[in-house]
Each structure stands twice: as C-alpha cells, then as structure tokens.
mmCIF file of N, CA and C in Angstrom:
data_model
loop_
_atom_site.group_PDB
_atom_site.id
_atom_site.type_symbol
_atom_site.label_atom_id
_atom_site.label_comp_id
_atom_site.label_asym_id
_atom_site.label_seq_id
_atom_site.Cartn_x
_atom_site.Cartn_y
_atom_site.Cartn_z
ATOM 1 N N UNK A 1 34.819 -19.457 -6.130
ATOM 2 C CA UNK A 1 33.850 -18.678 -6.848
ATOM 3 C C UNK A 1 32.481 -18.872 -6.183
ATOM 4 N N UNK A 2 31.575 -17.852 -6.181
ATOM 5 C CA UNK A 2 30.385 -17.575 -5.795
ATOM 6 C C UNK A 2 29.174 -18.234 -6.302
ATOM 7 N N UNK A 3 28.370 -18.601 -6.308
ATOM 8 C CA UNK A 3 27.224 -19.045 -7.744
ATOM 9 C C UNK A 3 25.769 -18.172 -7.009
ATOM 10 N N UNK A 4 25.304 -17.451 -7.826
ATOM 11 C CA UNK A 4 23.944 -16.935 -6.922
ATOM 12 C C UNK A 4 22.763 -17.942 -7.721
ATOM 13 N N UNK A 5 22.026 -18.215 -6.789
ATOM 14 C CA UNK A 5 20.727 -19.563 -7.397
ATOM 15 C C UNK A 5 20.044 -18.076 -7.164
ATOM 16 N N UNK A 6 19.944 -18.250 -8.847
ATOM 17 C CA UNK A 6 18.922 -17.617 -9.550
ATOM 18 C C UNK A 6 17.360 -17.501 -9.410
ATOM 19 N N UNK A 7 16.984 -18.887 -9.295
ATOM 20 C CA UNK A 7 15.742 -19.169 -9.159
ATOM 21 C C UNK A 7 15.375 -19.092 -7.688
ATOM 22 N N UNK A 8 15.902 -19.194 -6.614
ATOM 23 C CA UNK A 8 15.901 -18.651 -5.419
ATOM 24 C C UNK A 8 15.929 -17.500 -5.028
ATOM 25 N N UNK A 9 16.043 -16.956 -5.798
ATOM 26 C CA UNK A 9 16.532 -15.338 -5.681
ATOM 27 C C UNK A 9 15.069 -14.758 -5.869
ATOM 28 N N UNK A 10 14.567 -15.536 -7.382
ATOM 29 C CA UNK A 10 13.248 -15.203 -7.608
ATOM 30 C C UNK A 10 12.149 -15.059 -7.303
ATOM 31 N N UNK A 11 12.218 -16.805 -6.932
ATOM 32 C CA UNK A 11 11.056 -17.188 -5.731
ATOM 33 C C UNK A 11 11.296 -16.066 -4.743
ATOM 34 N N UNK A 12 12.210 -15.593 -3.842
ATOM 35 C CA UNK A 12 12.149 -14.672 -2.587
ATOM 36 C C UNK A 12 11.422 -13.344 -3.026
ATOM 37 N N UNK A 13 11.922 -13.024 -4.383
ATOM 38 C CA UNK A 13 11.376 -11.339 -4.751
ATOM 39 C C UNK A 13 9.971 -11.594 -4.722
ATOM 40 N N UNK A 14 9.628 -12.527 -5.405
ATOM 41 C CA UNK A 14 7.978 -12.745 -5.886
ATOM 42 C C UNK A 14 7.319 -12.627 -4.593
ATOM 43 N N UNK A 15 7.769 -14.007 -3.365
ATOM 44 C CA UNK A 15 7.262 -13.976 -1.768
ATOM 45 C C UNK A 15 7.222 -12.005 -1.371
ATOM 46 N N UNK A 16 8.451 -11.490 -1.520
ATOM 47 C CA UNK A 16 8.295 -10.363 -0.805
ATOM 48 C C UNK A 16 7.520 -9.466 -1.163
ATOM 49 N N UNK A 17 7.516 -9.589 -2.530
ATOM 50 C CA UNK A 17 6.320 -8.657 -3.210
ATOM 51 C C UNK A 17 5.179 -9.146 -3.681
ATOM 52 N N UNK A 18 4.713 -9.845 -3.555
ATOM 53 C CA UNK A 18 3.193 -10.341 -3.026
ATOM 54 C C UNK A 18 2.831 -9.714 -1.456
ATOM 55 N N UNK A 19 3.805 -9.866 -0.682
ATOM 56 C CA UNK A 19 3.705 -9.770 0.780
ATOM 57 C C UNK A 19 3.552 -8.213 1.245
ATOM 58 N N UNK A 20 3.901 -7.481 0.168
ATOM 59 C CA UNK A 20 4.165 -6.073 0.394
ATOM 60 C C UNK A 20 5.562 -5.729 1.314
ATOM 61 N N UNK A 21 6.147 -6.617 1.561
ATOM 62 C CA UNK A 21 7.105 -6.560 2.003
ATOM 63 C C UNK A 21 8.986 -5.554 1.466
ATOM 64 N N UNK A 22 8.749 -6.022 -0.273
ATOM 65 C CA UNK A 22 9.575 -5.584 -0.445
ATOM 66 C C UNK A 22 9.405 -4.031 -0.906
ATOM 67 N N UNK A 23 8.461 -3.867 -1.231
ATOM 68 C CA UNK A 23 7.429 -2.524 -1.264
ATOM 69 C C UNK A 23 8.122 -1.544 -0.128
ATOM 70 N N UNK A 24 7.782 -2.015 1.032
ATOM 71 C CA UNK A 24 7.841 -0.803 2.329
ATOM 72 C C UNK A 24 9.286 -1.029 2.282
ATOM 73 N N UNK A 25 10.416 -2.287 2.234
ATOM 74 C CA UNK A 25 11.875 -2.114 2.272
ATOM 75 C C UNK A 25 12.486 -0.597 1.250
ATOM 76 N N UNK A 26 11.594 -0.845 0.203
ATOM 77 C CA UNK A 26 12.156 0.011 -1.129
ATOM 78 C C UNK A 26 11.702 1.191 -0.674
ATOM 79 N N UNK A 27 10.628 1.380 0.047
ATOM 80 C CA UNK A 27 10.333 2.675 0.633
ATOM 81 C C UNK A 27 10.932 3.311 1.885
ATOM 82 N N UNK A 28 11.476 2.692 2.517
ATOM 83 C CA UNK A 28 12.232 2.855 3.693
ATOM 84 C C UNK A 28 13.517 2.974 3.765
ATOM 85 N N UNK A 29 14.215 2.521 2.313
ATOM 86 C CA UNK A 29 15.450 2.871 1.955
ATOM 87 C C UNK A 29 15.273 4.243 1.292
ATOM 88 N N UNK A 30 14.601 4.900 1.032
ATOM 89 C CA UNK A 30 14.409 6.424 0.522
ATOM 90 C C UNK A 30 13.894 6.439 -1.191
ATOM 91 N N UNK A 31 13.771 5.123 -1.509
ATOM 92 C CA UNK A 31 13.468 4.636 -2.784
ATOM 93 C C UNK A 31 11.934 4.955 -3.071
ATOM 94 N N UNK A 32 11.517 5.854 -4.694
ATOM 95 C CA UNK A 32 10.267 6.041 -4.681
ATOM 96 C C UNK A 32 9.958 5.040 -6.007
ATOM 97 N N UNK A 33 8.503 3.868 -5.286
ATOM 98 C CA UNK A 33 8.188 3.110 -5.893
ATOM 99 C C UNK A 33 6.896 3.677 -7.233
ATOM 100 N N UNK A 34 7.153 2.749 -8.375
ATOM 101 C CA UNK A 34 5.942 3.082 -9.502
ATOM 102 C C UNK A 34 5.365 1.766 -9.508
ATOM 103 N N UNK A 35 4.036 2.045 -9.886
ATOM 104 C CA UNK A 35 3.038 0.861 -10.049
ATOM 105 C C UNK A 35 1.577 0.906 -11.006
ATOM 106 N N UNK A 36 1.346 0.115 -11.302
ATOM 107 C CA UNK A 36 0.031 0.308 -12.068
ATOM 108 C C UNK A 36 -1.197 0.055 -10.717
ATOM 109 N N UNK A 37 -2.454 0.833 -10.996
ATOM 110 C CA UNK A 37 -3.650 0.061 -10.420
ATOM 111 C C UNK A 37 -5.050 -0.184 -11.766
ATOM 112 N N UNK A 38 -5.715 -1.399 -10.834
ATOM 113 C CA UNK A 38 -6.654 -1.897 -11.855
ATOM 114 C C UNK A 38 -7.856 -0.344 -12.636
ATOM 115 N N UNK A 39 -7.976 0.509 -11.489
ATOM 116 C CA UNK A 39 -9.173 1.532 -11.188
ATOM 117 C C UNK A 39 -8.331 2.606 -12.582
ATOM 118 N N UNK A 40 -7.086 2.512 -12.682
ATOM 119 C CA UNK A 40 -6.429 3.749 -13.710
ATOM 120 C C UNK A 40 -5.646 3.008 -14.449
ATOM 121 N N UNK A 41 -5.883 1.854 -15.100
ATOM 122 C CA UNK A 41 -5.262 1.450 -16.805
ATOM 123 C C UNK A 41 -4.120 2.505 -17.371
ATOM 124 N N UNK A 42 -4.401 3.256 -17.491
ATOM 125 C CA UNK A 42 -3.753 4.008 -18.527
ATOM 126 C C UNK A 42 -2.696 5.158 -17.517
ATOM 127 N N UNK A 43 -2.555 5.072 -16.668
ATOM 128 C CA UNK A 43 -2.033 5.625 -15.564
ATOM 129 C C UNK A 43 -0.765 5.209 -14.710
ATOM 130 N N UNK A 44 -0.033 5.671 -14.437
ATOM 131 C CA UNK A 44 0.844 5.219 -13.085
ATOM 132 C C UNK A 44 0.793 5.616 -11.487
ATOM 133 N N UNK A 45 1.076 4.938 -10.811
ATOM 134 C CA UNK A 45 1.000 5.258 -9.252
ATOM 135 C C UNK A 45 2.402 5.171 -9.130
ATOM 136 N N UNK A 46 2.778 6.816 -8.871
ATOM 137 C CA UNK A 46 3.886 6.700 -7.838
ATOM 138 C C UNK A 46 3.655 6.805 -6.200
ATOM 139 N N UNK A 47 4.473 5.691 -5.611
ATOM 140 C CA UNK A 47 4.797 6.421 -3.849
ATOM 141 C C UNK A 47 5.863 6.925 -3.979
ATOM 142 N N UNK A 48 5.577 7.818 -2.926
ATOM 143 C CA UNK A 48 7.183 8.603 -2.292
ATOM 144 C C UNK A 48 7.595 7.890 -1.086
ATOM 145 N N UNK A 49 8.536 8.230 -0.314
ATOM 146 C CA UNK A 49 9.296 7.893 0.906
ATOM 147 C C UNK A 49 8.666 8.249 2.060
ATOM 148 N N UNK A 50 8.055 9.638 1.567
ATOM 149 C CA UNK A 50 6.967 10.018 2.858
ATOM 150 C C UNK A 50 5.525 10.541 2.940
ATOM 151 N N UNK A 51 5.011 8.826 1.776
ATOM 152 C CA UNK A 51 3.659 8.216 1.895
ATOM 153 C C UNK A 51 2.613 8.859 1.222
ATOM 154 N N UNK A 52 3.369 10.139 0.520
ATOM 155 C CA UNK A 52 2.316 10.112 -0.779
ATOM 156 C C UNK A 52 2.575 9.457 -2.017
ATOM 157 N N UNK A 53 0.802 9.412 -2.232
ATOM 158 C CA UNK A 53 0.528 8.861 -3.393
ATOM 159 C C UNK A 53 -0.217 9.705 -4.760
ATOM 160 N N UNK A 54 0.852 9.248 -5.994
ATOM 161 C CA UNK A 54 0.175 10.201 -7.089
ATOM 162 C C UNK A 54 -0.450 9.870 -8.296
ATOM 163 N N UNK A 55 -0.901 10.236 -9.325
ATOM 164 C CA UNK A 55 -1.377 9.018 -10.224
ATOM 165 C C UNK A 55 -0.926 10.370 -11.122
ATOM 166 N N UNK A 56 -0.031 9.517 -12.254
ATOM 167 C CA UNK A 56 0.349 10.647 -13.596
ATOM 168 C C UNK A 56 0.749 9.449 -14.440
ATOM 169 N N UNK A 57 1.588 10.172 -15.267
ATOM 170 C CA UNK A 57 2.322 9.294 -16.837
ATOM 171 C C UNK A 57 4.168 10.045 -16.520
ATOM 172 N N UNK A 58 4.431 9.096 -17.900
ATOM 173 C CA UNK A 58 6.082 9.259 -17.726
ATOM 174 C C UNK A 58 5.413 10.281 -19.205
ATOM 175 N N UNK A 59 6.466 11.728 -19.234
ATOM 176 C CA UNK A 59 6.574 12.497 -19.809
ATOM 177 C C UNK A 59 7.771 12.977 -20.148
ATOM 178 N N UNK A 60 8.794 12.748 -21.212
ATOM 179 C CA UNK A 60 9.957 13.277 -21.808
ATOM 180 C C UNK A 60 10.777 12.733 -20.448
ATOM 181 N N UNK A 61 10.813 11.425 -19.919
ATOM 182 C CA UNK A 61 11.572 10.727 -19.102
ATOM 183 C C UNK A 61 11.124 10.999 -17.682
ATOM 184 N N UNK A 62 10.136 11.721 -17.440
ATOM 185 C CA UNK A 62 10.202 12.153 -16.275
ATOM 186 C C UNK A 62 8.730 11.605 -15.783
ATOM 187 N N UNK A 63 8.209 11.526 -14.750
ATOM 188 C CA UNK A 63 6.939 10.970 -13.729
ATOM 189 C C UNK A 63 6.441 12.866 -13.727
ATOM 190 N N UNK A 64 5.148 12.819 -14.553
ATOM 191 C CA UNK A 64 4.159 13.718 -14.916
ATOM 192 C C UNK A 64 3.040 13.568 -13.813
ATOM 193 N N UNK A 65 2.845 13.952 -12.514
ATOM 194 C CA UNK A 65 1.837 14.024 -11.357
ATOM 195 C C UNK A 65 0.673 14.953 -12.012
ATOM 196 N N UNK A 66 -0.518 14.061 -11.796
ATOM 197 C CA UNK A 66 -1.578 14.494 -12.706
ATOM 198 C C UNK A 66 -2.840 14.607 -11.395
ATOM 199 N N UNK A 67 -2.625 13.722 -10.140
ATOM 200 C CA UNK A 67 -3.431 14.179 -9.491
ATOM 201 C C UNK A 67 -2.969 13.126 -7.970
ATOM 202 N N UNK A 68 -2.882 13.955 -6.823
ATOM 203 C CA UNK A 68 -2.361 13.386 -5.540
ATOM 204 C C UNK A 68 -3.019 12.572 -4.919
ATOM 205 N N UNK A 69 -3.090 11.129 -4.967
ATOM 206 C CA UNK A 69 -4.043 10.115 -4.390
ATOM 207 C C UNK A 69 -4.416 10.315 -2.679
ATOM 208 N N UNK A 70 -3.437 10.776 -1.743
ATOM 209 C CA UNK A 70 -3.148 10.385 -0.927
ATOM 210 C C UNK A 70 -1.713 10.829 -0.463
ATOM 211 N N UNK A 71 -1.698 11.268 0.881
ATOM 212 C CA UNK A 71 -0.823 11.863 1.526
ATOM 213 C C UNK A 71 -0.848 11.329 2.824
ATOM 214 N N UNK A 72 0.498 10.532 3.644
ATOM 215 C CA UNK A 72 0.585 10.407 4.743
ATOM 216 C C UNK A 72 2.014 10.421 5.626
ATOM 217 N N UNK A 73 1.746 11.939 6.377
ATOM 218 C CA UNK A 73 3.020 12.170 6.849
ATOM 219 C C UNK A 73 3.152 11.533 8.456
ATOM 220 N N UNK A 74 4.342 11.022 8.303
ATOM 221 C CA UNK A 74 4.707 10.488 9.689
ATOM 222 C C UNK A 74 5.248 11.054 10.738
ATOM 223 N N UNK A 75 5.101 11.053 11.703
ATOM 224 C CA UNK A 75 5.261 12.211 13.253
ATOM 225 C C UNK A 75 5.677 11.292 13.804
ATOM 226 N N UNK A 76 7.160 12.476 13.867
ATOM 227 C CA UNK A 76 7.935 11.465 15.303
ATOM 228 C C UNK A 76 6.962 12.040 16.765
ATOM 229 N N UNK A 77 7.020 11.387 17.502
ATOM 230 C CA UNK A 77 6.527 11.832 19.095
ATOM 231 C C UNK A 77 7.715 11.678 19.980
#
C-alpha cells in the first residue's frame, strides 16, 4: 500500500504558490486560474491560458467578466 505524506504535499503546494510557480503550471496545462486582488475586494480575477486578465463576479455559477485587465498574446516566431 501507498501512504501520500500529507503534510508534504502541502508544504510543496504552498512553496509553489507563493513562487508563482504553480500558477503558470495551471496555466500551461490549459487550466483558467481565479483569484482575488487587494485593489478589487469585492471582485474576482480570472486568467485565461492565453494571458488575459479579467476582473468580474460568479453569476448563476458562471465567471461574470465585468472589465478586461489585461491581454497578452503569445507569438510563435
């Protein structure tokens, strides 16, 4: 049998996300992250996968985009 150390597990999430680390993983797997910032209390920040940023509310289950922080598209060369 397997045992996963729990508290190791923890400590690593906390390291990676302090680090911003697990942030860009979750974004790079196609995963769109939510977050609070200090400047909009009452607000959410979503990212997308391809680097915009939006600030809205959850509305009847859904992420309500209320205004586009930020947009950054990436170019292959």
């Amino acid at each position: 049998m397997t045992y996963l150390d729990v508290l190791a597990l923890s400590e690593e999430v906390e390291r990676d996300s302090q680090s911003g680390k697990l942030s860009s993983e979750l974004l790079a797997q196609g995963q769109t992250r939510y977050g609070k910032m200090a400047d909009y209390p009452d607000h959410l920040v979503r990212t997308t996968p391809d680097g915009k940023k939006s600030l809205g509310h959850c509305k009847d289950g859904e992420f309500a985009e209320e205004l586009c922080l930020l947009w950054i598209q990436t170019l292959s060369i």
